[in-house]
Short mmCIF file of C-alpha atoms in Angstrom, two decimals:
data_model
loop_
_atom_site.label_atom_id
_atom_site.label_comp_id
_atom_site.label_asym_id
_atom_site.label_seq_id
_atom_site.Cartn_x
_atom_site.Cartn_y
_atom_site.Cartn_z
CA MET C 8 68.05 54.14 81.73
CA PRO C 9 64.24 54.66 81.87
CA GLN C 10 64.07 53.85 78.16
CA GLY C 11 65.77 50.45 78.72
CA ILE C 12 63.38 49.58 81.57
CA ALA C 13 60.36 50.38 79.35
CA LEU C 14 61.65 48.17 76.53
CA GLY C 15 62.19 45.28 78.92
CA LEU C 16 58.65 45.52 80.33
CA LEU C 17 57.19 45.66 76.80
CA SER C 18 59.09 42.49 75.76
CA THR C 19 57.90 40.64 78.87
CA TRP C 20 54.26 41.64 78.18
CA LEU C 21 54.44 40.45 74.53
CA LEU C 22 55.91 37.08 75.55
CA ALA C 23 53.22 36.59 78.16
CA TRP C 24 50.42 37.19 75.67
CA SER C 25 51.89 35.18 72.77
CA PRO C 26 49.89 32.06 71.61
CA ALA C 27 52.71 29.74 72.73
CA SER C 28 52.69 31.08 76.31
CA ARG C 29 48.91 30.76 76.57
CA GLY C 30 49.01 27.13 75.35
CA GLU C 31 46.77 27.76 72.36
CA PRO C 32 46.66 24.73 70.02
CA GLU C 33 48.21 25.13 66.60
CA ALA C 34 46.02 24.69 63.53
CA GLU C 35 45.60 21.07 62.62
CA THR C 36 47.08 20.09 59.29
CA GLU C 37 44.94 18.15 56.87
CA PRO C 38 45.91 14.44 56.73
CA PRO C 39 47.84 13.32 53.65
CA GLY C 40 45.75 12.03 50.75
CA VAL C 41 46.07 9.04 48.43
CA VAL C 42 44.08 8.52 45.21
CA LEU C 43 43.10 4.89 44.51
CA MET C 44 42.47 4.16 40.80
CA ALA C 45 40.25 1.04 40.80
CA PRO C 46 38.99 -0.78 37.69
CA ASP C 47 35.25 -0.75 37.00
CA LEU C 48 34.28 -4.48 37.02
CA PRO C 49 30.45 -4.72 37.04
CA GLU C 50 30.40 -8.52 36.53
CA VAL C 51 32.41 -9.37 39.69
CA ASP C 52 32.99 -7.87 43.13
CA ASP C 53 36.77 -8.40 43.32
CA ASP C 54 37.33 -4.65 42.95
CA GLU C 55 34.93 -3.87 45.83
CA ARG C 56 36.80 -6.18 48.24
CA LEU C 57 40.17 -4.66 47.31
CA ILE C 58 38.81 -1.14 47.79
CA ALA C 59 37.42 -2.07 51.23
CA ARG C 60 40.83 -3.43 52.34
CA VAL C 61 42.70 -0.34 51.14
CA ARG C 62 40.15 2.04 52.68
CA SER C 63 40.52 0.29 56.05
CA ALA C 64 44.31 0.73 55.90
CA ALA C 65 43.93 4.43 55.06
CA GLN C 66 41.57 4.99 58.00
CA GLU C 67 44.01 3.34 60.40
CA GLY C 68 46.74 5.68 59.13
CA GLU C 69 44.41 8.71 59.46
CA ALA C 70 44.77 9.47 55.74
CA SER C 71 42.15 10.60 53.26
CA LEU C 72 41.52 8.05 50.48
CA HIS C 73 39.86 9.14 47.22
CA VAL C 74 38.54 6.25 45.08
CA VAL C 75 38.31 6.93 41.32
CA ARG C 76 36.98 4.34 38.85
CA TYR C 77 38.55 3.81 35.42
CA ASP C 78 37.67 1.69 32.37
CA PRO C 79 40.14 -1.26 32.27
CA GLU C 80 39.48 -1.85 28.56
CA ALA C 81 40.56 1.73 27.70
CA PHE C 82 43.64 1.66 29.98
CA ASP C 83 46.82 2.78 28.18
CA PRO C 84 50.18 2.52 30.07
CA ALA C 85 51.53 5.52 28.16
CA THR C 86 48.88 7.80 29.74
CA LEU C 87 49.39 6.69 33.37
CA VAL C 88 51.66 9.60 34.33
CA GLU C 89 49.42 12.22 32.71
CA LEU C 90 46.21 10.85 34.29
CA SER C 91 47.96 10.47 37.67
CA ARG C 92 49.07 14.12 37.63
CA ARG C 93 45.49 15.15 36.86
CA ARG C 94 43.90 13.03 39.61
CA ALA C 95 46.52 14.10 42.19
CA GLY C 96 45.84 17.74 41.34
CA GLU C 97 42.08 17.26 41.71
CA HIS C 98 42.31 15.69 45.19
CA VAL C 99 45.58 17.33 46.45
CA ALA C 100 47.12 13.89 46.99
CA ALA C 101 50.71 12.81 47.61
CA ALA C 102 50.44 9.58 45.61
CA VAL C 103 48.19 7.79 43.11
CA LEU C 104 47.82 3.99 43.43
CA TRP C 105 46.60 1.97 40.39
CA LEU C 106 45.12 -1.56 40.62
CA ASP C 107 45.42 -3.63 37.41
CA LEU C 108 43.22 -6.78 37.42
CA ARG C 109 43.28 -7.47 33.68
CA GLY C 110 45.43 -10.62 33.96
CA PRO C 111 45.46 -13.23 32.59
CA GLY C 112 48.73 -14.53 34.05
CA SER C 113 49.26 -11.93 36.75
CA TYR C 114 47.81 -8.88 38.52
CA ALA C 115 49.75 -5.64 38.89
CA LEU C 116 50.01 -2.59 41.15
CA TYR C 117 51.45 0.80 40.10
CA LEU C 118 52.31 3.75 42.36
CA PHE C 119 52.83 7.31 41.08
CA GLU C 120 54.65 9.54 43.58
CA VAL C 121 53.84 13.20 43.06
CA GLU C 122 57.12 14.36 44.59
CA GLY C 123 59.75 13.32 42.06
CA GLU C 124 57.11 11.87 39.67
CA ARG C 125 58.42 8.32 40.05
CA VAL C 126 56.47 5.27 38.90
CA LEU C 127 56.91 2.14 41.03
CA GLY C 128 55.22 -1.21 40.62
CA ARG C 129 54.96 -4.87 41.40
CA ARG C 130 53.34 -7.89 39.75
CA VAL C 131 51.54 -10.74 41.54
CA PRO C 132 51.55 -13.99 39.49
CA ILE C 133 48.40 -16.15 39.27
CA GLU C 134 49.72 -19.68 39.86
CA ASP C 135 47.58 -22.60 38.58
CA GLY C 136 44.50 -20.37 38.28
CA ALA C 137 44.46 -19.49 42.00
CA THR C 138 42.90 -16.05 41.57
CA ALA C 139 41.69 -15.86 45.19
CA ALA C 140 45.26 -16.20 46.50
CA ALA C 141 46.46 -13.60 44.00
CA HIS C 142 43.72 -11.17 45.12
CA GLU C 143 44.71 -11.66 48.78
CA ALA C 144 48.39 -11.04 47.99
CA LEU C 145 47.55 -7.92 45.96
CA ALA C 146 45.35 -6.59 48.79
CA ASN C 147 48.17 -7.07 51.35
CA ILE C 148 50.66 -5.25 49.11
CA ALA C 149 48.21 -2.40 48.42
CA THR C 150 47.47 -1.82 52.13
CA SER C 151 51.21 -1.78 52.92
CA VAL C 152 51.87 0.70 50.12
CA VAL C 153 49.12 3.05 51.36
CA ALA C 154 50.48 2.95 54.91
CA GLU C 155 54.07 3.57 53.74
CA SER C 156 52.97 6.41 51.44
CA ILE C 157 51.57 8.16 54.52
CA GLU C 158 54.31 7.42 57.06
CA GLY C 159 57.49 7.44 54.98
CA PRO C 160 59.32 6.06 51.96
CA VAL C 161 57.72 3.14 50.10
CA THR C 162 59.67 -0.14 50.04
CA GLY C 163 59.17 -3.41 48.21
CA LEU C 164 58.29 -1.86 44.81
CA THR C 165 60.42 -1.76 41.68
CA PRO C 166 61.05 1.42 39.64
CA LEU C 167 59.27 1.20 36.27
CA ASP C 168 59.56 2.87 32.88
CA PRO C 169 56.69 5.47 32.88
CA THR C 170 55.83 4.82 29.21
CA THR C 171 55.75 1.00 29.18
CA LEU C 172 55.30 0.14 32.91
CA GLU C 173 58.12 -2.39 32.51
CA GLU C 174 61.06 -2.67 34.89
CA ALA C 175 63.45 0.20 34.25
CA PRO C 176 67.06 -0.79 33.36
CA ASP C 177 69.77 -0.04 35.89
CA PRO C 178 71.46 3.29 35.07
CA GLU C 179 75.06 3.09 33.90
CA PRO C 180 77.55 4.27 36.52
CA GLU C 181 78.78 7.74 35.85
CA PRO C 182 82.56 8.22 35.60
CA GLU C 183 84.14 9.86 38.58
CA PRO C 184 84.73 13.53 37.87
CA ALA C 185 88.28 14.76 37.77
CA ALA C 186 89.46 16.58 40.82
CA GLU C 187 88.98 20.29 40.44
CA PRO C 188 91.16 22.89 42.08
CA GLU C 189 89.70 24.36 45.18
CA THR C 190 87.99 27.65 44.65
CA GLU C 191 86.62 30.16 47.02
CA PRO C 192 82.94 29.54 47.81
CA GLU C 193 80.54 31.79 45.99
CA PRO C 194 78.15 33.87 48.03
CA LYS C 195 74.79 32.21 48.59
CA THR C 196 71.88 33.53 46.58
CA GLU C 197 68.25 33.42 47.58
CA PRO C 198 66.35 30.71 45.62
CA LYS C 199 63.79 31.98 43.17
CA PRO C 200 60.17 31.16 44.05
CA LYS C 201 58.71 28.31 42.01
CA PRO C 202 56.07 29.47 39.53
CA LEU C 203 52.53 28.31 40.09
CA GLU C 204 51.67 25.20 38.07
CA LEU C 205 48.32 25.35 36.30
CA VAL C 206 46.44 22.06 36.37
CA ASP C 207 43.92 21.33 33.63
CA ALA C 208 40.38 20.83 34.81
CA PRO C 209 39.19 17.21 34.50
CA PRO C 210 36.99 16.52 31.48
CA PRO C 211 33.26 16.12 32.15
CA PRO C 212 32.01 12.51 32.37
CA ALA C 213 30.84 10.95 29.11
CA PHE C 214 27.16 10.10 28.66
CA PRO C 215 25.09 8.79 25.72
CA ARG C 216 23.25 11.38 23.62
CA LEU C 217 21.08 9.03 21.50
CA TRP C 218 18.97 6.10 22.73
CA LEU C 219 17.32 3.57 20.40
CA SER C 220 14.68 1.37 22.05
CA LEU C 221 12.24 -1.45 21.45
CA ALA C 222 9.77 -2.83 23.99
CA TYR C 223 6.63 -4.88 24.48
CA ALA C 224 3.69 -2.54 25.18
CA GLY C 225 0.46 -3.89 26.64
CA SER C 226 -2.55 -1.84 27.79
CA SER C 227 -6.23 -2.09 28.56
CA PHE C 228 -8.53 -0.83 25.77
CA SER C 229 -12.21 -1.48 26.39
CA ARG C 230 -14.59 -4.02 27.92
CA ASP C 231 -14.45 -6.10 24.70
CA PRO C 232 -11.76 -6.35 23.39
CA LEU C 233 -10.09 -5.99 26.79
CA LEU C 234 -6.34 -5.82 26.04
CA SER C 235 -4.14 -4.30 23.35
CA HIS C 236 -0.66 -5.70 22.59
CA GLY C 237 2.13 -4.18 20.49
CA LEU C 238 5.82 -3.48 19.89
CA ALA C 239 7.04 0.06 20.71
CA LEU C 240 9.90 1.47 18.60
CA GLY C 241 11.52 4.69 19.85
CA ALA C 242 14.41 7.12 19.52
CA ALA C 243 15.29 9.57 22.32
CA TRP C 244 17.83 12.40 22.69
CA SER C 245 19.61 13.21 25.99
CA PRO C 246 20.25 16.98 26.38
CA ALA C 247 21.83 16.27 29.79
CA PRO C 248 22.93 13.16 31.71
CA ARG C 249 19.92 10.96 32.69
CA ALA C 250 17.36 13.25 30.97
CA PHE C 251 15.71 12.27 27.67
CA VAL C 252 13.06 13.38 25.17
CA GLY C 253 12.04 11.47 22.06
CA LEU C 254 9.49 10.04 19.63
CA ARG C 255 8.04 6.56 19.38
CA TYR C 256 5.64 4.53 17.22
CA ASP C 257 3.73 1.44 18.38
CA LEU C 258 3.11 -1.52 16.08
CA VAL C 259 -0.20 -2.70 17.59
CA LEU C 260 -1.90 -6.00 16.82
CA PRO C 261 -5.40 -5.54 15.28
CA LEU C 262 -8.33 -5.52 17.71
CA THR C 263 -11.40 -7.62 16.80
CA LEU C 264 -15.01 -7.05 17.90
CA ASP C 265 -17.43 -9.93 17.25
CA ASP C 266 -21.10 -8.98 17.40
CA PRO C 267 -24.08 -11.12 16.22
CA GLN C 268 -24.76 -8.62 13.43
CA VAL C 269 -21.40 -6.96 12.77
CA ARG C 270 -17.73 -7.89 12.90
CA LEU C 271 -15.26 -5.00 13.29
CA LEU C 272 -11.48 -4.94 12.94
CA LEU C 273 -9.66 -1.95 14.50
CA ARG C 274 -6.10 -1.05 13.46
CA ARG C 275 -4.32 1.40 15.81
CA HIS C 276 -1.36 3.62 14.82
CA PRO C 277 -0.27 5.49 18.02
CA ILE C 278 2.52 8.10 17.70
CA SER C 279 3.92 9.60 20.93
CA LEU C 280 6.16 12.42 22.15
CA GLU C 281 7.69 11.39 25.48
CA GLY C 282 10.29 12.59 27.96
CA GLY C 283 11.58 11.80 31.42
CA TYR C 284 14.45 11.53 33.88
CA ARG C 285 16.33 8.58 35.38
CA PHE C 286 17.60 8.81 38.96
CA GLY C 287 20.73 6.76 39.68
CA LEU C 288 20.49 4.03 42.33
CA ALA C 289 23.05 1.55 43.72
CA ARG C 290 25.46 -0.05 41.27
CA ARG C 291 23.90 0.12 37.76
CA TRP C 292 20.20 0.46 38.70
CA ASP C 293 18.03 3.54 38.09
CA LEU C 294 14.51 4.83 38.83
CA GLU C 295 12.68 6.40 35.86
CA VAL C 296 9.88 8.99 35.86
CA ALA C 297 8.35 9.70 32.42
CA GLY C 298 5.38 11.24 30.64
CA ARG C 299 4.05 11.32 27.09
CA LEU C 300 1.46 12.83 24.76
CA SER C 301 0.00 10.62 22.01
CA VAL C 302 -2.21 10.77 18.95
CA ASP C 303 -3.79 7.48 17.87
CA PRO C 304 -5.42 7.28 14.40
CA ILE C 305 -7.67 4.19 14.41
CA ARG C 306 -8.96 2.65 11.21
CA ARG C 307 -12.21 0.65 11.37
CA ILE C 308 -12.63 -2.24 8.93
CA THR C 309 -16.10 -3.87 8.67
CA ASP C 310 -16.30 -7.51 7.64
CA ASP C 311 -18.24 -8.19 4.43
CA ARG C 312 -20.39 -10.72 6.28
CA SER C 313 -21.78 -8.06 8.59
CA ALA C 314 -25.52 -7.49 8.40
CA LEU C 315 -25.17 -3.74 9.00
CA ALA C 316 -23.75 -1.29 6.48
CA PRO C 317 -20.66 0.68 7.66
CA THR C 318 -20.71 4.45 8.07
CA ALA C 319 -18.35 6.74 6.18
CA ASP C 320 -16.07 7.60 9.14
CA ALA C 321 -13.66 4.68 8.77
CA TRP C 322 -10.86 6.70 10.48
CA ARG C 323 -11.09 8.24 13.95
CA LEU C 324 -8.43 10.21 15.81
CA PHE C 325 -7.89 9.71 19.54
CA SER C 326 -5.48 11.71 21.75
CA SER C 327 -4.16 10.97 25.24
CA GLY C 328 -1.67 11.85 27.96
CA ALA C 329 0.21 9.38 30.18
CA LEU C 330 2.42 9.25 33.28
CA ALA C 331 4.69 6.32 34.17
CA VAL C 332 7.35 5.14 36.59
CA GLY C 333 9.85 2.38 36.04
CA VAL C 334 13.09 0.72 37.04
CA GLY C 335 16.04 -0.22 34.88
CA VAL C 336 19.44 -1.89 35.04
CA ALA C 337 22.45 -1.54 32.74
CA PRO C 338 24.41 -4.83 32.57
CA ILE C 339 26.84 -2.94 30.31
CA ARG C 340 27.18 0.79 29.69
CA GLU C 341 25.69 0.54 26.17
CA LEU C 342 22.52 -1.41 27.13
CA ARG C 343 19.61 -0.75 29.53
CA VAL C 344 16.82 -3.21 30.41
CA GLY C 345 13.74 -1.43 31.73
CA LEU C 346 10.27 -2.12 33.16
CA ARG C 347 7.67 0.67 33.13
CA VAL C 348 4.06 0.85 34.44
CA GLY C 349 1.64 3.75 34.26
CA ALA C 350 -1.78 5.18 33.46
CA GLU C 351 -3.04 6.87 30.28
CA GLY C 352 -6.03 9.22 30.09
CA LEU C 353 -7.90 9.94 26.85
CA LEU C 354 -8.15 13.62 25.92
CA SER C 355 -10.50 12.94 22.98
CA ARG C 356 -12.53 9.82 22.32
CA ALA C 357 -15.56 8.42 20.47
CA ASP C 358 -17.77 5.35 20.83
CA TYR C 359 -18.61 2.85 18.10
CA VAL C 360 -22.38 2.34 17.68
CA ALA C 361 -24.69 0.47 15.28
CA ASN C 362 -27.98 1.79 13.89
CA ASP C 363 -30.32 -1.20 13.53
CA PRO C 364 -32.57 0.90 13.36
CA GLU C 365 -31.94 2.39 16.85
CA SER C 366 -28.47 3.30 18.02
CA ARG C 367 -26.78 0.42 19.82
CA LEU C 368 -23.37 0.73 21.54
CA LEU C 369 -20.81 -1.71 20.13
CA LEU C 370 -17.53 -0.53 21.66
CA SER C 371 -16.60 2.18 24.17
CA PRO C 372 -12.84 2.74 24.78
CA HIS C 373 -11.86 3.13 28.42
CA PRO C 374 -11.27 6.80 29.34
CA VAL C 375 -8.35 5.78 31.61
CA ARG C 376 -6.11 2.87 30.69
CA GLY C 377 -3.38 1.07 32.56
CA PHE C 378 -0.30 -0.08 30.69
CA VAL C 379 2.94 -2.01 31.18
CA GLU C 380 6.11 -1.96 29.06
CA LEU C 381 9.21 -4.17 29.11
CA GLY C 382 12.07 -3.56 26.72
CA LEU C 383 15.65 -2.70 25.80
CA ALA C 384 17.37 0.65 25.14
CA PHE C 385 20.69 0.97 23.31
CA ALA C 386 23.03 3.91 24.10
CA THR C 387 24.91 5.55 21.20
CA LEU C 388 26.76 8.80 20.41
CA TRP C 389 28.71 9.17 23.68
CA ARG C 390 29.71 12.79 24.35
CA PRO C 391 32.33 13.80 25.20
CA LYS C 392 34.27 10.86 23.85
CA LYS C 393 35.73 8.37 26.32
CA ASN C 394 39.50 8.43 27.11
#
């Protein structure tokens, strides 16, 4: 009897101190997630408006929405299931929604359900070129699909063939099985635990390894002649995304010095080692910080009509270091248009003088020069290769 009383008191004490009796809140579960695969359309903003509509619907349903961009030109229907599995595994999502704006006669929407791995879809026709109406209809369907993916089964979409994204044929009705004699029920067995599924890590993003460039290069040179103009030709290697190091050669127009007694022609041949980094900005813009070291062999040519005889040092070697900042925009992934300004300081220099019979200064290069460059850069050798 005393043992029974002790057990009863112990049970009452445990119930009183349990989390349920104290009203402690249960751990909040993370809201369901949906991955939105949106096409990358830099020329228009139709994709941005669709994404904004779908994101608003996800926020109202208290769901997490993960937006992933894809290249519409490289889209292959046969890879939709594989890519959807990968993206769902990355973001722990219940569904992956694809927006297809390639046209030309219709837009499309595809839904990959992780549970059951079904592919559903729907097409929105573009009637008489009314693309705005088609965009609005596609946005309404997409927001409804996101809400239904969170709250329950999705309706209004048609099952599709996963390999072709065409409407799947209706399955043939199976014949009714013959009646089997009643047998005694077998004892229930515990289900085996499902093995863990290993998901491949997503491939790293592709970036160009080799840049080929050409640009106008203008800089100050001396008091007379004041400016130097040329065409810069360069090749740069990217060891990491947005970083670069390379070589360049400037084709510089000859500089002319007219003096009452002597006429000089200077031909520059600057060769530079440069490197830098580009910081990504909104959309396709970037901010560039760069530096370079240069050697500049300059050949002096004296006109035959000059009254003074030239000296033997027809070639002189100058060296310099420069820092620059710039901005650039990539209208397409393979092309960058950039503007760069900076300052260059001479590390070694020499003046040009005339002995007639006393030394007279003809030309003194500026020790610090300002410069501006405007040009194009072409991206090649993308690594790793695009899907």
